Coordinates of C-alpha atoms in Angstrom, one line a residue:
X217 CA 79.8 92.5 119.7
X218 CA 78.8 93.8 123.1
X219 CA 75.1 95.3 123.6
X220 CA 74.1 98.3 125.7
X221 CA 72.7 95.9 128.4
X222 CA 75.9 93.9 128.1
X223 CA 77.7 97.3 128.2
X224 CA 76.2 98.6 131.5
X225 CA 77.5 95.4 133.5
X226 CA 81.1 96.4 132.9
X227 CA 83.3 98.1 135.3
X228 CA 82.7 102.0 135.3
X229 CA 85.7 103.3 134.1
X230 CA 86.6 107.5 133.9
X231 CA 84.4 109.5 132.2
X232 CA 86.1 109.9 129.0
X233 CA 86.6 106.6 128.5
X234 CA 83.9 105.5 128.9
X235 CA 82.6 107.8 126.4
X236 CA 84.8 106.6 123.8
X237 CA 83.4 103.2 124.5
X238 CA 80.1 104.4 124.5
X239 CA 80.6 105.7 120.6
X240 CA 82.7 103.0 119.2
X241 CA 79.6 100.4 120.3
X242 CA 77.0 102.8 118.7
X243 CA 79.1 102.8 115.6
X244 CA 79.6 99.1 115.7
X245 CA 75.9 98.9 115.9
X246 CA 74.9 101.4 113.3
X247 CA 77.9 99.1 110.9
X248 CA 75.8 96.3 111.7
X249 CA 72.3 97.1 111.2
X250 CA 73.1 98.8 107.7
X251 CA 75.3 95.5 106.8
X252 CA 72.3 93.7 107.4
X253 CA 69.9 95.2 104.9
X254 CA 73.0 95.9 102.6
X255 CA 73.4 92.2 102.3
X256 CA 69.7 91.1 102.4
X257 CA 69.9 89.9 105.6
X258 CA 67.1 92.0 107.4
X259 CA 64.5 94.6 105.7
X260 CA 62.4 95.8 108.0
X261 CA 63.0 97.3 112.2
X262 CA 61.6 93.9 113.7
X263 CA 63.4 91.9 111.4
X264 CA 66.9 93.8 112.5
X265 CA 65.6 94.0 116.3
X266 CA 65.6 89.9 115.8
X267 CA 68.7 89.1 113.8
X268 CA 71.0 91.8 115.7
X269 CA 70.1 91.0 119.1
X270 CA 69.8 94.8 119.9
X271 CA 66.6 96.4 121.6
X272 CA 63.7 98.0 119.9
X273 CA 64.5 101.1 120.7
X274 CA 68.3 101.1 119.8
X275 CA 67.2 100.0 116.3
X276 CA 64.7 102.6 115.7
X277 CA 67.2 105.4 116.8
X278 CA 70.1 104.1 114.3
X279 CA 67.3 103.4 111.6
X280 CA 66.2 107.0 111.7
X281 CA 70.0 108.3 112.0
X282 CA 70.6 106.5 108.7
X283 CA 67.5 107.1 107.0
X284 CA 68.1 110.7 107.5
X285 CA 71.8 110.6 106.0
X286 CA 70.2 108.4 102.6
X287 CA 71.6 105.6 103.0
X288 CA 68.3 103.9 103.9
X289 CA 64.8 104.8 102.3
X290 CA 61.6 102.9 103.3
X291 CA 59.9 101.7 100.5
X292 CA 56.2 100.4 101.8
X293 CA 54.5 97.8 104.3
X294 CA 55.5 94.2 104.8
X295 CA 53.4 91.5 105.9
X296 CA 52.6 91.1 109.5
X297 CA 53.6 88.1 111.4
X298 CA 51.1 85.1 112.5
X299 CA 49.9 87.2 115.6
X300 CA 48.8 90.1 113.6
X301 CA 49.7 93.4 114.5
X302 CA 51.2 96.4 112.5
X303 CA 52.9 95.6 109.5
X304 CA 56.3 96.5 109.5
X305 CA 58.2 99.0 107.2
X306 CA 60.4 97.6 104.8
X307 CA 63.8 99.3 104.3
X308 CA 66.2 99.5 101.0
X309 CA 69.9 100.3 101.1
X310 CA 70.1 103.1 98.7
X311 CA 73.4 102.5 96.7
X312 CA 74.0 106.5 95.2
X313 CA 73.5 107.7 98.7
X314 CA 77.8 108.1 98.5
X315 CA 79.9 108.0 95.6
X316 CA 83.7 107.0 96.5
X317 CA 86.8 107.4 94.9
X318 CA 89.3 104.1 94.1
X319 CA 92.4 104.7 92.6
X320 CA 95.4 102.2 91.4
X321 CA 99.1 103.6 91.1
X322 CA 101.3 101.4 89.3
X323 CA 104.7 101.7 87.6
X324 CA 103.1 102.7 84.2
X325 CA 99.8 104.1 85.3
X326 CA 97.2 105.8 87.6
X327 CA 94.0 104.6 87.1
X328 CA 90.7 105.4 89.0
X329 CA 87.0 104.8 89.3
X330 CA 84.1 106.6 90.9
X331 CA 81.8 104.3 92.0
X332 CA 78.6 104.0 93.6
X333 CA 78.4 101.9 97.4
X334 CA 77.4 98.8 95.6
X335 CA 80.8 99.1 93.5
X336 CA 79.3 100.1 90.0
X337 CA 81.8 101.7 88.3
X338 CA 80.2 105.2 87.3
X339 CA 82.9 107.0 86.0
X340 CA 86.8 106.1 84.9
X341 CA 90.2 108.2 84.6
X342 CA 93.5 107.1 83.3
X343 CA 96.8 109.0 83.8
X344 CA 100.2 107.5 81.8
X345 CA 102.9 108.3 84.5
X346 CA 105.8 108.0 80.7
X347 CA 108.4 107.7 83.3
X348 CA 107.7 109.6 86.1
X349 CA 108.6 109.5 90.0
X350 CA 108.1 111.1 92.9
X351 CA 106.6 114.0 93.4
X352 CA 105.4 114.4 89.9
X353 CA 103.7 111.4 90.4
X354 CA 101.5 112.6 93.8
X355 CA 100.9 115.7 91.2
X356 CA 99.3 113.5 88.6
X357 CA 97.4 111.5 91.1
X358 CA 95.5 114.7 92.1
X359 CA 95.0 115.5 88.5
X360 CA 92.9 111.9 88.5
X361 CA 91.7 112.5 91.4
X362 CA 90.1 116.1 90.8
X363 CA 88.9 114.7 87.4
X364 CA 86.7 112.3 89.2
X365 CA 85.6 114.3 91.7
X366 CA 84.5 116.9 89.0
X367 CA 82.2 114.0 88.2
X368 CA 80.2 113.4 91.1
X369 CA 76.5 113.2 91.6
X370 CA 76.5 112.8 94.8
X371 CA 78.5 113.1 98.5
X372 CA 82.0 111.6 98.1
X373 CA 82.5 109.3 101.4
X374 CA 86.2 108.6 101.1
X375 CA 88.9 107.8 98.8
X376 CA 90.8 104.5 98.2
X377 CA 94.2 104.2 96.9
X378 CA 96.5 101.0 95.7
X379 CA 100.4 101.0 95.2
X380 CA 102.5 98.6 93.9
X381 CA 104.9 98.3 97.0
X382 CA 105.8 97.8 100.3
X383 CA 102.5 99.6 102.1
X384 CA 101.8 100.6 106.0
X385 CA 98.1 100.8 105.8
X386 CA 97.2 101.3 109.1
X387 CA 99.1 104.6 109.0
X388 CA 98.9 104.9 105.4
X389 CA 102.2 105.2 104.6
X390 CA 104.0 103.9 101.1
X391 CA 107.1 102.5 102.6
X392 CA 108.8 101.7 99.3
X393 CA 107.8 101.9 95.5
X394 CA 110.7 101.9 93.5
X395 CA 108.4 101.5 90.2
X396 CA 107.4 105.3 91.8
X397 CA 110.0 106.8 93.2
X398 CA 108.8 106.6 96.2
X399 CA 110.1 106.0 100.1
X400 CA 108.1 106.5 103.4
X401 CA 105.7 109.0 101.4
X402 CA 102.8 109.5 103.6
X403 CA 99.8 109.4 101.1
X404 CA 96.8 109.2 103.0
X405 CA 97.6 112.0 104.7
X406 CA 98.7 113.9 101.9
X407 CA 95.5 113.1 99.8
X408 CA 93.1 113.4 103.0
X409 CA 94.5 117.1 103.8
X410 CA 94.4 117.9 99.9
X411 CA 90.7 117.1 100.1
X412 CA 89.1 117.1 103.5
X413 CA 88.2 113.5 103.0
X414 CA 89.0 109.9 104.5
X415 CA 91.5 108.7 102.8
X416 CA 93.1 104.6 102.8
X417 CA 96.1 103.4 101.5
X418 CA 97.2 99.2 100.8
X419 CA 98.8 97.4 98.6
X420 CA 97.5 96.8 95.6
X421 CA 97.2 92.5 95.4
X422 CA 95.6 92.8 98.3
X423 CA 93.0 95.1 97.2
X424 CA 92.9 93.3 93.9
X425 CA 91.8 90.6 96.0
X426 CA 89.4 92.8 97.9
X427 CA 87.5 93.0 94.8
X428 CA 87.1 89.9 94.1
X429 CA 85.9 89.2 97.1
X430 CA 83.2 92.0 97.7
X431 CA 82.7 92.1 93.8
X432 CA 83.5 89.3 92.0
X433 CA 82.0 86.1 90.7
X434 CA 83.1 83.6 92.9
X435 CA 81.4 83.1 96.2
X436 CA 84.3 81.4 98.0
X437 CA 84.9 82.4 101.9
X438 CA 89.0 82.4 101.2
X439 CA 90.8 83.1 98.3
X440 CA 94.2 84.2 96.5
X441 CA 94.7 86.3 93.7
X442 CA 97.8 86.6 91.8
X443 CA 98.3 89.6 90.5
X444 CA 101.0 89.8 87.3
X445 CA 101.7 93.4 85.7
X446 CA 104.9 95.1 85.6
X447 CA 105.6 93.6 89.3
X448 CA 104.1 89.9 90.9
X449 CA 102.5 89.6 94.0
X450 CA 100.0 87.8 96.0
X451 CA 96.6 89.4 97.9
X452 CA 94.6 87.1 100.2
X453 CA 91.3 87.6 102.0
X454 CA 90.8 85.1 104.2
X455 CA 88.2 84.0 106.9
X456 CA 85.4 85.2 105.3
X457 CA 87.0 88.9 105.1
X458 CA 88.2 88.6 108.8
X459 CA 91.6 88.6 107.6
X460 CA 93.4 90.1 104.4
X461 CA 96.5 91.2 103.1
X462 CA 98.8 91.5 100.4
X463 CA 102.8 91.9 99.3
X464 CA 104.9 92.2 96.3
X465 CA 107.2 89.2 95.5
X466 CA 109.6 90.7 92.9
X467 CA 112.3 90.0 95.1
X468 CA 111.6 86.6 96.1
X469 CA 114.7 84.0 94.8
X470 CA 113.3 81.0 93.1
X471 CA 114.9 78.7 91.1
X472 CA 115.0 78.8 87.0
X473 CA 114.5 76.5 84.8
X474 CA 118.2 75.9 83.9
X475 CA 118.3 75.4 88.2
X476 CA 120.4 78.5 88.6
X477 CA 118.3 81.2 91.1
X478 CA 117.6 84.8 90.5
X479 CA 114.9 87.0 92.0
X480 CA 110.8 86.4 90.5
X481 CA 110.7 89.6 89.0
X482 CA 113.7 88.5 86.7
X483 CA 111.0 85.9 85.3
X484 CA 107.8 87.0 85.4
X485 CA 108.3 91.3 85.4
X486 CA 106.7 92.5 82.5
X487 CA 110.4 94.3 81.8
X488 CA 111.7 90.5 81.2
X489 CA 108.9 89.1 79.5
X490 CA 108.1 91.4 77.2
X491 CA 112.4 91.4 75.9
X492 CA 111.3 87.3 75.7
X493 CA 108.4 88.1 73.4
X494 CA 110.1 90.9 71.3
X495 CA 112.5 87.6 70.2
X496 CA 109.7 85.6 70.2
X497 CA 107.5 87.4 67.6
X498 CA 110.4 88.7 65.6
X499 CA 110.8 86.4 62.8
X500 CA 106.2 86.9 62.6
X501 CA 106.3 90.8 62.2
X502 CA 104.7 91.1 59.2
X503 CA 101.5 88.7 60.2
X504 CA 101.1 90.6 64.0
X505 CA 99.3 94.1 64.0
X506 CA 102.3 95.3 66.7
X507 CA 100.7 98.6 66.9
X508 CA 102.4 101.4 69.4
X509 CA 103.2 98.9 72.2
X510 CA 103.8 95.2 72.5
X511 CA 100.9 93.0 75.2
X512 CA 100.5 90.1 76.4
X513 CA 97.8 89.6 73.4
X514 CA 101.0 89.3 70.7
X515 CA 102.3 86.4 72.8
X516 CA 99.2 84.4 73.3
X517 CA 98.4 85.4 69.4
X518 CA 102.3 83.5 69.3
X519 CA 100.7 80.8 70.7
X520 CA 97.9 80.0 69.3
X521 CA 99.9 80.1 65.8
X522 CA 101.5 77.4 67.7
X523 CA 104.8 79.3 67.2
X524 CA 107.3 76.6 69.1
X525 CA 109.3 78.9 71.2
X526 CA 106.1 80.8 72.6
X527 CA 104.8 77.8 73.3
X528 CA 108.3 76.4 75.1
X529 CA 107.9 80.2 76.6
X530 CA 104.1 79.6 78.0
X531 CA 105.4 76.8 79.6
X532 CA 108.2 78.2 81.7
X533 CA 105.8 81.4 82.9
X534 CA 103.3 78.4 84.0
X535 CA 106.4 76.6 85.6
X536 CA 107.0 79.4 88.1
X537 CA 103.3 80.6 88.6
X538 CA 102.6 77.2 89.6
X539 CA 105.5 77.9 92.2
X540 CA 103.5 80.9 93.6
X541 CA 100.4 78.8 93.8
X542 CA 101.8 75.8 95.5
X543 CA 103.2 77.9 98.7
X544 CA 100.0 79.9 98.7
X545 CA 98.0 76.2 98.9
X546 CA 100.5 74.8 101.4
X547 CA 100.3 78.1 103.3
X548 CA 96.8 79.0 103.2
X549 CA 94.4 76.6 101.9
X550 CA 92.2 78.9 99.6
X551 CA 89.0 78.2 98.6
X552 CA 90.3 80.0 95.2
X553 CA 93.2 81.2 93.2
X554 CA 92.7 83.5 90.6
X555 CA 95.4 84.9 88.1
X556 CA 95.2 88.7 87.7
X557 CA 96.6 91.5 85.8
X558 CA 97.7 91.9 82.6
X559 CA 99.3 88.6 82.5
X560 CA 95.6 87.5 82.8
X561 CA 95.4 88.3 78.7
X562 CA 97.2 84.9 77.7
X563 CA 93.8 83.0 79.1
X564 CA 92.7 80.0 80.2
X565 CA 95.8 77.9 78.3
X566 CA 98.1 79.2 80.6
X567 CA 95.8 79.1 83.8
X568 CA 95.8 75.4 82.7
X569 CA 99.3 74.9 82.4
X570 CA 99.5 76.3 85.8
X571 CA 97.2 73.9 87.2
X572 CA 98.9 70.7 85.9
X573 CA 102.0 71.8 87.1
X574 CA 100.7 73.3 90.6
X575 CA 99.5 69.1 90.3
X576 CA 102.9 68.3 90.4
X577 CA 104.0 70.3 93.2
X578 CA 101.2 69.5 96.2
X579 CA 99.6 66.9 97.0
X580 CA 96.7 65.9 94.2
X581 CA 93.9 66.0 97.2
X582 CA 94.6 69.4 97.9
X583 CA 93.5 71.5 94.4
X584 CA 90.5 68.6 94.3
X585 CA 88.5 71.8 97.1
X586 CA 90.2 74.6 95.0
X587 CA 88.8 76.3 92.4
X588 CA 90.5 78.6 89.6
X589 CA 89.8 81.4 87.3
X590 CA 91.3 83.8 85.1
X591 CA 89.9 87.9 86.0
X592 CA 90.6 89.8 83.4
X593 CA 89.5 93.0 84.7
X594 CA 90.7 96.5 84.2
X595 CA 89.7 98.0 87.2
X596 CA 90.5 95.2 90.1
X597 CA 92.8 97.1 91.8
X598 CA 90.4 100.7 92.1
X599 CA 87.6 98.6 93.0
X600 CA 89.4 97.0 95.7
X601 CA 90.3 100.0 96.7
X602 CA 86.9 101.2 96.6
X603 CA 85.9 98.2 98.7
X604 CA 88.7 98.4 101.1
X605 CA 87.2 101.6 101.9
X606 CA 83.5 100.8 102.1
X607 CA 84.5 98.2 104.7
X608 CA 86.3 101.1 106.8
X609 CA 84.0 103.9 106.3
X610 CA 80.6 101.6 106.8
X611 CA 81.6 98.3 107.5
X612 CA 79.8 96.6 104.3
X613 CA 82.4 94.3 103.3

């Protein structure tokens, strides 16, 4: 990141350009200083002076710009240093200075979150889609939408969206959702007209993985998430954040069990494994509380019962996870791979099948720096929506 010093010794270009130079480095700068107390880095001007490498006076000004807009507060005196002098006032990131808005779109369901800037979920809506596409569905993301915003407490900063599909987020465009409907709908635009507000589009495995990242448990500098619910994909932040993204691979040919080859989704789509468990758990009816809609939870119930044919079943989900997992390890060499979605509900069995047959696939020295987990999270994809957006709007993540 270039200084103002740095800035002056390059060529003078026209007038407007240089301009827009001059504002994206005071932006940069302001992104920076505010990442630094956000993280814990720096809590005080001197301290952000000497870990930024920007002058005194540069500080101050950005300081006092974001202490005016609440996203900073200063909360007392610090120590001075060994030479004496003034002590220095120490600075707090105030979380509730913006709400935002994360929001997941899925073949079934809308669901989104208000949060806070620190991703504490404040508020949550749900919205069954019971079938419907395309416009009808943009209708009933607004309804979501205007019942979370009816909820804030304070400025909304920008709103995040996920979809199951083929995504353009740079232009925020939904390519291709079938689950939806939809084709080259542009919904960032849509929503951020609607509103008057920032609006992000991407895919929703790669914000699942967003969240896991800027939210979750696991400290790890790389990592994969699989993400099973009524489609399969893969999200990836890599590099420390430098680098993510994220794709559906329903249509991906692998090869079955019986070694004949059909697409992923044929195997793993919640369509095909919930007509699997329906024959499954037939014959147990009277010992399984069904309820209005059969889950993952009846088949790992199956399973625990030690019914044989779940358990053959269990196995031959693992067989093609572990599939997934070996390309991602060959590819990309997480830190950590974590299983997502609803499939997440059958547990740590499977996520243990799926490691001894990942085993099988690489080579054993390569899962011995690779860590595993099982998120069983309801709101991954809106919080990695909501950090997707914190990283754009403020550069936090």
């Amino acid at each position: 990141m270039l200084t103002e010093s740095q800035m002056n010794s390059i060529g003078k270009p026209d007038m407007k350009t240089r301009k827009a130079t001059h504002s994206q480095l005071r932006l940069q700068n302001r992104q920076l200083l505010l990442r630094a107390v956000y993280t814990g880095l720096a809590n005080s001007r001197v301290d952000l002076a000497h870990t930024s490498g920007l002058a005194k006076p540069t500080v101050s000004d950005l300081i006092s710009e974001l202490i005016d807009e609440g996203y900073l507060i200063e909360i007392g005196l610090g120590q001075s240093t060994d030479e004496g002098g003034k002590r220095p006032r120490l600075l707090e990131f105030v979380p509730d200075a913006r709400h935002v808005i994360g929001v997941s779109v899925s073949g079934k369901r809308i669901l989104g979150v208000l949060a806070n800037l620190d991703g504490r979920v404040l508020v949550r809506h749900e919205q069954k889609l019971n079938g419907a596409q395309g416009q009808i569905v943009i209708d009933l993301l607004s309804n979501v939408i205007n019942g979370l915003i009816a909820q804030l407490s304070a400025p909304l900063l920008c709103i995040g969206i996920g979809v199951s599909g083929l995504i353009d987020p740079q232009k925020g465009i939904v390519r291709l959702a079938p689950l939806l409907g939809w084709k080259e709908i542009r919904l960032a635009e849509i929503i951020s007209r609607k509103y008057h507000i920032p609006t992000y589009v991407a895919n929703s495995t790669e914000l699942a993985a967003m969240a896991q990242f800027a939210f979750g448990q696991t400290d790890a500098n790389s990592l994969v998430t699989i993400l099973v619910n009524d489609s399969v994909g893969v999200g990836a932040v890599l590099d420390n954040g430098q680098y993510h993204s994220g794709s559906e691979l329903n249509q991906l040919q692998v090869v079955s069990t019986d070694g004949s080859k059909r697409v992923l989704e044929t195997f793993l789509g919640w369509s095909s494994v919930r007509q699997r468990t329906e024959a499954i758990i037939a014959p147990y009816l009277d010992s399984l509380l069904i309820g209005d809609e059969l889950t993952y939870l009846h088949l790992r119930q199956a399973i625990l019962d030690e019914q044989p044919d779940a358990l053959a079943f269990q196995e031959e989900l693992a067989e093609y996870l572990a599939q997934i997992c070996s390309w991602v390890i060959m590819l990309m060499r997480p830190e950590h791979i974590s299983l997502a979605g609803t499939i997440s509900n059958m547990g740590q069995p499977l996520l243990d099948c799926v490691i001894d047959k990942t085993r099988e696939l690489v080579q054993p020295d390569l899962l011995e720096t690779i860590t595993f987990s099982v998120d069983t999270s309801l709101h991954l994809v809106p919080l990695g929506a909501v950090a997707h957006t914190l990283q754009k709007e403020l550069g936090l993540i």
